[in-house]
């Protein structure tokens, strides 16, 4: 397997959790490298559904080292909740979990500012998960952030927290007319978190480079999706990190020469949660049907996901910006009872045809999708055991996708269970 990066090639929730869980079998290390507990990765094991937010999905396998890299933003409260949640599922992370000393820490004011910004400046409402992700990354890039290493050193924590609170409290009271935060309470609480987290903390770049020297296999688990990437997505309706494959290097301390392969996870149709342009979004009736068949409700916030036809324009963009070697198509079964399917092959806007992803948000908002139609297969695929046993029209649909995207399909998923997976 060597060193493999797995990313979402649409707007997130492509089924990364399920596929990472399957690929973990051949991995020694599983690494999250960006995002935070805005992610929700679902893994179904038998009758049990496990949703992971911060801890890599590889944790469900024994003896795999799970790493939270420096590019991740960590809410200690959410992390400890997730560790407890996993304990209720009989999964113990002690001994397997490693946390980068350089990852940034989410504080209560980040979460409050995230929500206030959304409420008060509704014109640019992003529909965030409200987990404080944007404000925490903002502090990181403005060089005011507090890292795990700072959290572990009470003197540094005190100095940085005092300084940050001065600024945050001024903004909260004057701009938002919101109550301010007390230093003592946060300091005490975060010192307590530090004591619990300390045993997991290490220099993850050293750890991973050492593993590479020992020829261990590393699986990099992307969160969110390419169209939510801060550089390559539908900006400003994006998350605040690089969810594309390049983020794996910056967010883990492993150099690009050590990455062997990049795989993109693609849903057989499209979904997105939150605000922002979505050219192939369904009308109300189809939306209801696919949302209910695909159980399209957010794994983190429970919000209904917006659903639409497969958009080859955005996935072609994902193939390019991630350098995808192959894709995995998930949730093909959700389309089983559709008599006709559409694939968007371009956007028409003011007499012009765009077959490549446009950066202009106005084009994305107003473009009319140009579709190709394919016949459906009107057959249940959830019990299919081999790729060659898929109905001919399902194989034709997949084959059309590979032609449009210029990449090959490595796996097809036809249900949330581990064994509902076809290897191509
Ligand atoms: P992630 O964020 O990319 O890991 O995806 P989520 O876990 O947020 O959402 C994917 C949902 O689809 C989860 O509930 C999975 O259990 C489910 N799922 C994954 N693959 C398939 C599939 O092939 N068919 C169906 N019907 N459900 C799937
Ligand atoms: P996984 O890893 C789907 C979306 C939010 C919002 C935007 C910004 O499960 O695929 P943020 O809280 O990150 O500042 O919100 O990004 N978003 C996701 N959508 N799946 C995710 O993660 C997401 N993480 C963030 O809905 O539109
Ligand atoms: Mg998800």
Tab-separated table of C-alpha atoms and ligand atoms in Angstrom:
chain	number	residue	atom	x	y	z
A	1	UNK	CA	0.000	0.000	0.000
A	2	UNK	CA	2.870	2.435	0.775
A	3	UNK	CA	1.864	6.016	1.622
A	4	UNK	CA	-1.610	6.869	0.456
A	5	UNK	CA	-3.632	10.088	0.669
A	6	UNK	CA	-7.428	9.772	0.584
A	7	UNK	CA	-9.436	12.942	-0.010
A	8	UNK	CA	-13.041	13.968	-0.662
A	9	UNK	CA	-13.515	15.072	-4.267
A	10	UNK	CA	-16.797	16.979	-3.843
A	11	UNK	CA	-18.258	18.999	-0.942
A	12	UNK	CA	-17.509	16.470	1.807
A	13	UNK	CA	-19.471	13.477	3.160
A	14	UNK	CA	-18.485	11.349	0.179
A	15	UNK	CA	-18.109	8.277	2.394
A	16	UNK	CA	-14.430	8.788	3.275
A	17	UNK	CA	-14.904	7.179	6.709
A	18	UNK	CA	-16.118	3.892	5.250
A	19	UNK	CA	-13.346	3.690	2.652
A	20	UNK	CA	-10.573	4.745	5.089
A	21	UNK	CA	-11.779	2.017	7.447
A	22	UNK	CA	-11.425	-0.550	4.647
A	23	UNK	CA	-8.009	0.703	3.558
A	24	UNK	CA	-6.756	0.769	7.167
A	25	UNK	CA	-6.354	-3.008	6.989
A	26	UNK	CA	-3.096	-2.464	5.053
A	27	UNK	CA	-1.913	0.613	6.972
A	28	UNK	CA	0.322	0.945	10.014
A	29	UNK	CA	-0.455	4.624	10.645
A	30	UNK	CA	-3.610	6.638	9.900
A	31	UNK	CA	-3.166	10.406	9.936
A	32	UNK	CA	-5.640	13.310	10.027
A	33	UNK	CA	-3.886	16.392	8.667
A	34	UNK	CA	-6.433	19.260	8.511
A	35	UNK	CA	-9.839	20.389	9.719
A	36	UNK	CA	-11.161	19.560	13.138
A	37	UNK	CA	-14.371	18.316	14.679
A	38	UNK	CA	-16.326	19.933	11.832
A	39	UNK	CA	-15.755	16.557	10.132
A	40	UNK	CA	-18.101	13.622	10.666
A	41	UNK	CA	-16.843	10.286	9.345
A	42	UNK	CA	-19.217	7.356	9.651
A	43	UNK	CA	-18.086	3.752	9.825
A	44	UNK	CA	-20.607	0.940	10.020
A	45	UNK	CA	-19.432	-2.275	11.636
A	46	UNK	CA	-22.174	-4.892	11.695
A	47	UNK	CA	-25.145	-3.315	13.475
A	48	UNK	CA	-23.081	-0.559	14.978
A	49	UNK	CA	-22.601	2.921	13.495
A	50	UNK	CA	-19.584	4.850	14.740
A	51	UNK	CA	-19.134	8.533	13.910
A	52	UNK	CA	-15.652	10.002	14.240
A	53	UNK	CA	-14.922	13.717	14.241
A	54	UNK	CA	-11.286	14.257	15.215
A	55	UNK	CA	-9.772	10.846	15.759
A	56	UNK	CA	-8.744	9.055	12.539
A	57	UNK	CA	-11.197	6.400	11.338
A	58	UNK	CA	-8.364	3.837	11.564
A	59	UNK	CA	-8.950	3.683	15.329
A	60	UNK	CA	-11.519	0.935	14.829
A	61	UNK	CA	-8.722	-1.481	13.909
A	62	UNK	CA	-6.402	-2.856	16.563
A	63	UNK	CA	-2.704	-1.932	16.614
A	64	UNK	CA	-2.859	0.964	14.174
A	65	UNK	CA	-1.224	4.205	15.228
A	66	UNK	CA	-3.714	7.067	14.838
A	67	UNK	CA	-2.155	10.486	14.417
A	68	UNK	CA	-3.714	13.938	14.694
A	69	UNK	CA	-1.269	16.053	12.714
A	70	UNK	CA	-0.123	19.645	13.112
A	71	UNK	CA	-2.554	20.876	10.432
A	72	UNK	CA	-5.579	19.908	12.523
A	73	UNK	CA	-7.325	22.302	14.924
A	74	UNK	CA	-8.187	20.560	18.190
A	75	UNK	CA	-11.025	21.349	20.560
A	76	UNK	CA	-9.851	19.544	23.726
A	77	UNK	CA	-13.404	19.265	25.036
A	78	UNK	CA	-14.529	17.574	21.801
A	79	UNK	CA	-11.444	15.349	21.793
A	80	UNK	CA	-12.077	14.093	25.318
A	81	UNK	CA	-15.755	13.553	24.528
A	82	UNK	CA	-14.774	11.478	21.512
A	83	UNK	CA	-12.327	9.397	23.556
A	84	UNK	CA	-15.143	8.705	26.077
A	85	UNK	CA	-17.609	7.941	23.276
A	86	UNK	CA	-15.167	5.412	21.812
A	87	UNK	CA	-14.805	3.811	25.249
A	88	UNK	CA	-18.574	3.218	25.256
A	89	UNK	CA	-17.996	1.353	21.980
A	90	UNK	CA	-15.256	-0.721	23.662
A	91	UNK	CA	-12.478	1.090	21.783
A	92	UNK	CA	-9.552	2.294	23.853
A	93	UNK	CA	-7.264	4.860	22.213
A	94	UNK	CA	-4.501	4.695	24.838
A	95	UNK	CA	-1.317	3.427	23.256
A	96	UNK	CA	-2.601	4.119	19.714
A	97	UNK	CA	-3.308	7.836	19.669
A	98	UNK	CA	-0.655	10.478	18.929
A	99	UNK	CA	-1.264	14.220	18.828
A	100	UNK	CA	1.069	16.722	17.216
A	101	UNK	CA	2.652	19.260	19.556
A	102	UNK	CA	2.182	21.851	16.795
A	103	UNK	CA	-1.561	21.445	16.188
A	104	UNK	CA	-3.581	24.541	17.107
A	105	UNK	CA	-6.112	24.571	19.930
A	106	UNK	CA	-9.735	25.708	19.728
A	107	UNK	CA	-10.861	27.890	22.663
A	108	UNK	CA	-14.405	28.780	23.766
A	109	UNK	CA	-14.122	32.249	22.197
A	110	UNK	CA	-13.463	30.657	18.790
A	111	UNK	CA	-16.780	28.801	18.964
A	112	UNK	CA	-18.692	31.889	20.103
A	113	UNK	CA	-17.103	34.084	17.428
A	114	UNK	CA	-17.884	31.464	14.760
A	115	UNK	CA	-21.575	31.544	15.666
A	116	UNK	CA	-21.792	35.322	16.157
A	117	UNK	CA	-20.191	36.024	12.813
A	118	UNK	CA	-22.764	33.802	11.128
A	119	UNK	CA	-25.694	35.391	12.976
A	120	UNK	CA	-24.683	39.039	12.736
A	121	UNK	CA	-23.281	39.198	9.238
A	122	UNK	CA	-25.910	37.080	7.564
A	123	UNK	CA	-25.063	38.406	4.088
A	124	UNK	CA	-21.923	36.285	4.092
A	125	UNK	CA	-23.399	33.414	6.086
A	126	UNK	CA	-21.392	30.290	5.287
A	127	UNK	CA	-23.516	27.804	7.197
A	128	UNK	CA	-20.515	26.669	9.261
A	129	UNK	CA	-20.663	23.802	11.716
A	130	UNK	CA	-20.214	26.331	14.555
A	131	UNK	CA	-17.223	24.433	15.932
A	132	UNK	CA	-14.858	27.434	15.949
A	133	UNK	CA	-12.836	26.147	13.003
A	134	UNK	CA	-12.583	29.415	11.020
A	135	UNK	CA	-11.679	31.650	14.008
A	136	UNK	CA	-9.046	29.154	15.209
A	137	UNK	CA	-7.351	29.001	11.790
A	138	UNK	CA	-7.611	32.806	11.605
A	139	UNK	CA	-5.576	33.035	14.825
A	140	UNK	CA	-3.077	30.488	13.465
A	141	UNK	CA	-2.439	32.525	10.322
A	142	UNK	CA	-2.400	35.842	12.159
A	143	UNK	CA	0.264	34.264	14.426
A	144	UNK	CA	-1.833	34.625	17.566
A	145	UNK	CA	-2.801	30.963	17.814
A	146	UNK	CA	-2.152	28.705	20.791
A	147	UNK	CA	-0.642	25.324	19.914
A	148	UNK	CA	-0.672	22.057	21.837
A	149	UNK	CA	2.963	22.719	22.871
A	150	UNK	CA	1.836	26.073	24.328
A	151	UNK	CA	-1.043	24.386	26.122
A	152	UNK	CA	1.434	22.069	27.844
A	153	UNK	CA	3.544	24.967	29.119
A	154	UNK	CA	1.495	26.945	31.689
A	155	UNK	CA	3.743	30.017	31.452
A	156	UNK	CA	3.378	30.277	27.673
A	157	UNK	CA	-0.323	29.432	27.875
A	158	UNK	CA	-0.932	32.166	30.440
A	159	UNK	CA	0.861	34.828	28.447
A	160	UNK	CA	-0.782	33.947	25.131
A	161	UNK	CA	-4.241	33.449	26.581
A	162	UNK	CA	-4.140	36.799	28.440
A	163	UNK	CA	-3.064	38.582	25.303
A	164	UNK	CA	-5.677	36.854	23.109
A	165	UNK	CA	-8.486	37.427	25.576
A	166	UNK	CA	-7.751	41.152	25.687
A	167	UNK	CA	-8.395	41.351	21.957
A	168	UNK	CA	-11.268	38.841	21.796
A	169	UNK	CA	-13.127	40.409	24.715
A	170	UNK	CA	-12.817	43.858	23.134
A	171	UNK	CA	-14.311	42.519	19.891
A	172	UNK	CA	-17.037	40.586	21.728
A	173	UNK	CA	-18.196	43.566	23.781
A	174	UNK	CA	-17.906	46.331	21.201
A	175	UNK	CA	-18.708	44.660	17.871
A	176	UNK	CA	-21.095	41.936	19.047
A	177	UNK	CA	-22.405	43.304	22.382
A	178	UNK	CA	-21.743	39.839	23.771
A	179	UNK	CA	-20.582	38.886	27.290
A	180	UNK	CA	-16.824	38.528	27.637
A	181	UNK	CA	-14.726	35.551	28.831
A	182	UNK	CA	-12.884	35.259	32.142
A	183	UNK	CA	-9.190	34.368	31.989
A	184	UNK	CA	-9.207	32.334	35.201
A	185	UNK	CA	-11.959	29.968	34.177
A	186	UNK	CA	-10.484	29.165	30.750
A	187	UNK	CA	-6.926	28.925	32.095
A	188	UNK	CA	-7.935	26.465	34.802
A	189	UNK	CA	-10.028	24.395	32.425
A	190	UNK	CA	-7.339	24.227	29.719
A	191	UNK	CA	-4.589	23.345	32.241
A	192	UNK	CA	-6.767	20.396	33.241
A	193	UNK	CA	-7.166	19.404	29.575
A	194	UNK	CA	-3.390	19.670	29.140
A	195	UNK	CA	-2.801	17.099	31.877
A	196	UNK	CA	-5.119	14.591	30.206
A	197	UNK	CA	-3.796	15.184	26.683
A	198	UNK	CA	-0.060	15.251	27.587
A	199	UNK	CA	0.587	11.476	27.251
A	200	UNK	CA	-0.592	11.490	23.627
A	201	UNK	CA	1.526	14.451	22.489
A	202	UNK	CA	4.608	14.042	20.320
A	203	UNK	CA	6.531	15.421	17.364
A	204	UNK	CA	4.428	13.771	14.653
A	205	UNK	CA	6.712	14.719	11.806
A	206	UNK	CA	9.556	12.827	13.494
A	207	UNK	CA	7.268	9.919	14.250
A	208	UNK	CA	6.025	9.620	10.665
A	209	UNK	CA	9.411	10.103	9.011
A	210	UNK	CA	10.834	7.436	11.264
A	211	UNK	CA	7.959	5.137	10.244
A	212	UNK	CA	8.726	5.827	6.576
A	213	UNK	CA	12.364	4.817	7.137
A	214	UNK	CA	11.084	1.559	8.596
A	215	UNK	CA	8.944	1.017	5.454
A	216	UNK	CA	5.678	1.326	7.370
A	217	UNK	CA	2.483	2.176	5.464
A	218	UNK	CA	0.819	5.528	6.145
A	219	UNK	CA	-2.755	6.379	5.258
A	220	UNK	CA	-3.576	10.090	5.236
A	221	UNK	CA	-7.268	10.688	5.979
A	222	UNK	CA	-8.633	13.859	4.382
A	223	UNK	CA	-11.582	15.640	5.933
A	224	UNK	CA	-14.161	17.809	4.118
A	225	UNK	CA	-13.827	17.839	0.327
A	226	UNK	CA	-12.020	19.595	-2.515
A	227	UNK	CA	-14.824	22.119	-3.116
A	228	UNK	CA	-14.567	23.117	0.564
A	229	UNK	CA	-10.805	23.741	0.277
A	230	UNK	CA	-9.903	27.327	1.137
A	231	UNK	CA	-7.882	27.705	-2.099
A	232	UNK	CA	-9.691	25.444	-4.566
A	233	UNK	CA	-13.268	25.425	-3.347
A	234	UNK	CA	-16.314	27.624	-3.852
A	235	UNK	CA	-14.735	30.484	-1.880
A	236	UNK	CA	-15.912	32.024	0.442
A	237	UNK	CA	-18.320	29.089	0.978
A	238	UNK	CA	-15.513	26.795	2.098
A	239	UNK	CA	-13.847	25.617	5.273
A	240	UNK	CA	-10.666	27.287	6.524
A	241	UNK	CA	-8.058	24.658	5.645
A	242	UNK	CA	-6.530	22.842	2.671
A	243	UNK	CA	-8.659	19.748	2.397
A	244	UNK	CA	-6.935	18.853	-0.884
A	245	UNK	CA	-4.075	16.344	-1.092
A	246	UNK	CA	-1.386	19.033	-0.756
A	247	UNK	CA	-2.621	19.631	2.779
A	248	UNK	CA	-1.404	16.153	3.758
A	249	UNK	CA	2.236	17.246	3.601
A	250	UNK	CA	1.893	20.641	5.278
A	251	UNK	CA	-0.425	19.196	7.893
A	252	UNK	CA	1.691	16.210	8.921
A	253	UNK	CA	5.341	17.085	8.379
A	254	UNK	CA	5.874	14.456	5.681
A	255	UNK	CA	7.440	15.676	2.416
A	256	UNK	CA	5.711	15.322	-0.980
A	257	UNK	CA	8.380	12.904	-2.240
A	258	UNK	CA	7.135	10.389	0.344
A	259	UNK	CA	3.559	10.239	-0.971
A	260	UNK	CA	2.990	7.310	-3.326
A	261	UNK	CA	-0.644	7.606	-4.298
A	262	UNK	CA	-3.696	9.865	-4.020
A	263	UNK	CA	-7.256	8.552	-4.151
A	264	UNK	CA	-10.407	10.677	-4.364
A	265	UNK	CA	-13.702	9.577	-2.862
A	266	UNK	CA	-16.668	10.516	-5.032
A	267	UNK	CA	-20.357	10.063	-4.343
A	268	UNK	CA	-22.345	8.747	-7.346
A	269	UNK	CA	-24.331	12.000	-7.113
A	270	UNK	CA	-23.549	15.250	-5.264
A	271	UNK	CA	-24.353	16.654	-1.829
A	272	UNK	CA	-23.394	19.713	0.153
A	273	UNK	CA	-24.215	20.982	3.659
A	274	UNK	CA	-24.365	24.677	4.411
A	275	UNK	CA	-24.639	27.695	2.143
A	276	UNK	CA	-23.020	28.350	-1.220
A	277	UNK	CA	-23.497	27.728	-4.930
A	278	UNK	CA	-24.478	24.233	-6.043
A	279	UNK	CA	-25.170	24.229	-9.797
A	280	UNK	CA	-26.660	20.709	-10.051
A	281	UNK	CA	-28.913	20.944	-6.979
A	282	UNK	CA	-32.162	18.983	-7.356
A	283	UNK	CA	-35.635	20.472	-7.347
A	284	UNK	CA	-37.751	19.785	-4.250
A	285	UNK	CA	-39.230	16.432	-5.297
A	286	UNK	CA	-35.990	14.683	-6.323
A	287	UNK	CA	-34.244	16.266	-3.341
A	288	UNK	CA	-36.685	14.614	-0.979
A	289	UNK	CA	-36.371	11.236	-2.683
A	290	UNK	CA	-32.560	11.071	-2.766
A	291	UNK	CA	-32.138	12.632	0.672
A	292	UNK	CA	-34.313	9.956	2.151
A	293	UNK	CA	-32.793	7.040	0.159
A	294	UNK	CA	-29.239	8.207	0.851
A	295	UNK	CA	-29.987	9.215	4.464
A	296	UNK	CA	-28.430	12.553	3.642
A	297	UNK	CA	-28.296	14.241	7.031
A	298	UNK	CA	-25.062	15.722	8.407
A	299	UNK	CA	-23.009	13.389	10.617
A	300	UNK	CA	-21.830	16.362	12.700
A	301	UNK	CA	-24.767	18.773	12.888
A	302	UNK	CA	-27.673	16.612	11.715
A	303	UNK	CA	-28.596	19.241	9.112
A	304	UNK	CA	-30.299	17.932	5.956
A	305	UNK	CA	-27.767	17.759	3.139
A	306	UNK	CA	-28.587	19.437	-0.151
A	307	UNK	CA	-28.519	16.870	-2.988
A	308	UNK	CA	-27.992	17.103	-6.755
A	309	UNK	CA	-26.838	15.325	-9.915
A	310	UNK	CA	-23.247	14.231	-10.408
A	311	UNK	CA	-21.197	17.248	-11.451
A	312	UNK	CA	-18.267	16.227	-13.646
A	313	UNK	CA	-17.038	19.843	-13.809
A	314	UNK	CA	-16.217	19.965	-10.102
A	315	UNK	CA	-14.850	16.421	-9.930
A	316	UNK	CA	-12.609	17.044	-12.966
A	317	UNK	CA	-11.278	20.029	-11.037
A	318	UNK	CA	-10.701	17.712	-8.039
A	319	UNK	CA	-8.840	15.191	-10.223
A	320	UNK	CA	-6.476	17.972	-11.288
A	321	UNK	CA	-5.846	19.858	-8.041
A	322	UNK	CA	-5.310	16.656	-6.050
A	323	UNK	CA	-3.396	14.793	-8.763
A	324	UNK	CA	-5.765	11.861	-8.292
A	325	UNK	CA	-4.438	8.457	-9.334
A	326	UNK	CA	-7.871	6.880	-9.018
A	327	UNK	CA	-11.328	7.415	-7.568
A	328	UNK	CA	-13.669	5.372	-5.394
A	329	UNK	CA	-17.376	5.806	-6.222
A	330	UNK	CA	-19.692	5.503	-3.218
A	331	UNK	CA	-23.457	5.314	-2.719
A	332	UNK	CA	-24.150	3.929	-6.196
A	333	UNK	CA	-27.027	1.977	-4.605
A	334	UNK	CA	-28.846	5.227	-3.795
A	335	UNK	CA	-29.453	5.672	-7.549
A	336	UNK	CA	-30.822	2.124	-7.976
A	337	UNK	CA	-34.449	3.075	-8.602
A	338	UNK	CA	-33.872	6.096	-10.838
A	339	UNK	CA	-35.208	5.546	-14.368
A	340	UNK	CA	-32.940	8.269	-15.790
A	341	UNK	CA	-29.724	9.863	-14.564
A	342	UNK	CA	-28.050	13.123	-15.429
A	343	UNK	CA	-24.372	14.060	-15.419
A	344	UNK	CA	-23.375	17.715	-15.587
A	345	UNK	CA	-20.661	18.199	-18.211
A	346	UNK	CA	-20.484	22.004	-18.297
A	347	UNK	CA	-21.998	25.272	-17.143
A	348	UNK	CA	-23.740	27.700	-19.503
A	349	UNK	CA	-23.487	31.337	-18.458
A	350	UNK	CA	-24.250	34.457	-20.541
A	351	UNK	CA	-23.847	32.575	-23.831
A	352	UNK	CA	-20.550	31.017	-22.773
A	353	UNK	CA	-19.913	27.373	-21.960
A	354	UNK	CA	-17.615	26.537	-19.050
A	355	UNK	CA	-16.290	22.985	-19.034
A	356	UNK	CA	-13.632	23.859	-16.442
A	357	UNK	CA	-14.381	24.962	-12.875
A	358	UNK	CA	-14.844	28.765	-12.810
A	359	UNK	CA	-13.442	30.815	-9.909
A	360	UNK	CA	-16.058	33.573	-10.417
A	361	UNK	CA	-18.694	33.033	-7.734
A	362	UNK	CA	-21.289	34.841	-9.883
A	363	UNK	CA	-20.875	32.216	-12.622
A	364	UNK	CA	-21.244	29.447	-10.044
A	365	UNK	CA	-24.410	31.010	-8.627
A	366	UNK	CA	-26.078	31.705	-11.933
A	367	UNK	CA	-24.763	29.079	-14.356
A	368	UNK	CA	-27.191	26.674	-15.976
A	369	UNK	CA	-25.830	23.131	-15.780
A	370	UNK	CA	-25.502	21.351	-19.120
A	371	UNK	CA	-26.438	17.698	-18.739
A	372	UNK	CA	-25.856	14.394	-20.455
A	373	UNK	CA	-28.512	11.764	-19.781
A	374	UNK	CA	-27.956	8.088	-19.050
A	375	UNK	CA	-30.530	5.348	-18.575
A	376	UNK	CA	-30.878	4.055	-15.005
A	377	UNK	CA	-30.714	0.362	-14.051
A	378	UNK	CA	-33.842	0.057	-11.884
A	379	UNK	CA	-32.369	-2.854	-9.949
A	380	UNK	CA	-31.200	-3.367	-6.385
A	381	UNK	CA	-27.390	-3.413	-6.281
A	382	UNK	CA	-26.893	-3.656	-2.513
A	383	UNK	CA	-26.297	-7.411	-2.601
A	384	UNK	CA	-23.941	-7.472	-5.598
A	385	UNK	CA	-20.664	-9.252	-4.788
A	386	UNK	CA	-18.545	-8.551	-7.865
A	387	UNK	CA	-18.082	-5.507	-10.076
A	388	UNK	CA	-18.861	-7.607	-13.166
A	389	UNK	CA	-22.262	-8.483	-11.643
A	390	UNK	CA	-23.436	-4.859	-11.563
A	391	UNK	CA	-26.298	-4.188	-13.993
A	392	UNK	CA	-24.963	-3.152	-17.446
A	393	UNK	CA	-26.450	0.358	-17.148
A	394	UNK	CA	-24.729	0.859	-13.787
A	395	UNK	CA	-21.408	-0.135	-15.360
A	396	UNK	CA	-22.137	2.181	-18.312
A	397	UNK	CA	-22.808	5.059	-15.894
A	398	UNK	CA	-19.481	4.423	-14.121
A	399	UNK	CA	-17.649	4.014	-17.391
A	400	UNK	CA	-19.040	7.379	-18.586
A	401	UNK	CA	-17.745	8.984	-15.369
A	402	UNK	CA	-14.231	7.603	-15.889
A	403	UNK	CA	-14.195	8.932	-19.472
A	404	UNK	CA	-15.376	12.398	-18.449
A	405	UNK	CA	-12.960	12.566	-15.509
A	406	UNK	CA	-9.984	10.954	-17.216
A	407	UNK	CA	-9.266	8.715	-14.267
A	408	UNK	CA	-9.923	5.128	-13.268
A	409	UNK	CA	-12.259	3.719	-10.618
A	410	UNK	CA	-10.634	1.503	-8.013
A	411	UNK	CA	-13.635	0.614	-5.833
A	412	UNK	CA	-17.398	0.992	-5.910
A	413	UNK	CA	-19.473	1.141	-2.742
A	414	UNK	CA	-23.065	-0.112	-2.742
A	415	UNK	CA	-23.999	0.196	0.928
A	416	UNK	CA	-22.567	1.419	4.199
A	417	UNK	CA	-21.399	-2.002	5.384
A	418	UNK	CA	-17.762	-3.024	5.020
A	419	UNK	CA	-18.620	-5.927	2.738
A	420	UNK	CA	-20.802	-3.842	0.405
A	421	UNK	CA	-17.665	-2.846	-1.479
A	422	UNK	CA	-16.656	-3.931	-4.985
A	423	UNK	CA	-13.015	-3.929	-6.051
A	424	UNK	CA	-12.541	-3.043	-9.707
B	1	LIG	P1	-17.496	11.211	5.175
B	1	LIG	O1	-17.608	12.496	5.904
B	1	LIG	O2	-16.941	11.373	3.805
B	1	LIG	O3	-16.771	10.151	5.953
B	1	LIG	O4	-18.979	10.684	4.964
B	1	LIG	P2	-20.153	10.635	6.077
B	1	LIG	O5	-19.866	9.545	7.015
B	1	LIG	O6	-20.382	11.989	6.627
B	1	LIG	O7	-21.406	10.333	5.172
B	1	LIG	C1	-21.477	9.196	4.363
B	1	LIG	C2	-22.727	8.374	4.782
B	1	LIG	O8	-23.021	7.436	3.764
B	1	LIG	C3	-22.511	7.564	6.036
B	1	LIG	O9	-23.730	7.498	6.729
B	1	LIG	C4	-22.115	6.181	5.514
B	1	LIG	O10	-22.462	5.133	6.405
B	1	LIG	C5	-22.958	6.109	4.273
B	1	LIG	N1	-22.369	5.331	3.170
B	1	LIG	C6	-21.064	5.188	2.815
B	1	LIG	N2	-20.963	4.478	1.690
B	1	LIG	C7	-22.218	4.148	1.317
B	1	LIG	C8	-22.776	3.450	0.200
B	1	LIG	O11	-22.089	2.981	-0.691
B	1	LIG	N3	-24.144	3.346	0.147
B	1	LIG	C9	-24.959	3.868	1.104
B	1	LIG	N4	-26.275	3.717	0.956
B	1	LIG	N5	-24.460	4.534	2.164
B	1	LIG	C10	-23.121	4.695	2.258
B	2	LIG	P1	-16.547	15.670	6.361
B	2	LIG	O1	-15.103	15.427	6.730
B	2	LIG	C1	-19.530	18.408	4.786
B	2	LIG	C2	-18.950	22.674	5.617
B	2	LIG	C3	-19.960	23.370	6.509
B	2	LIG	C4	-19.930	24.762	5.903
B	2	LIG	C5	-18.459	24.938	5.541
B	2	LIG	C6	-17.649	25.706	6.571
B	2	LIG	O2	-17.516	14.936	7.191
B	2	LIG	O3	-16.743	15.488	4.895
B	2	LIG	P2	-16.723	25.075	8.977
B	2	LIG	O4	-17.419	24.659	10.218
B	2	LIG	O5	-15.722	24.082	8.477
B	2	LIG	O6	-16.135	26.457	9.080
B	2	LIG	O7	-17.886	25.187	7.870
B	2	LIG	O8	-17.928	23.637	5.406
B	2	LIG	N1	-18.312	21.470	6.203
B	2	LIG	C7	-18.594	20.219	5.830
B	2	LIG	N2	-19.509	19.752	4.966
B	2	LIG	N3	-18.682	17.566	5.395
B	2	LIG	C8	-17.722	18.017	6.227
B	2	LIG	O9	-16.771	17.220	6.744
B	2	LIG	C9	-17.675	19.401	6.517
B	2	LIG	N4	-16.907	20.170	7.316
B	2	LIG	C10	-17.279	21.434	7.089
B	2	LIG	O10	-21.224	22.767	6.414
B	2	LIG	O11	-20.667	24.778	4.716
B	3	LIG	MG1	-19.031	13.613	6.918
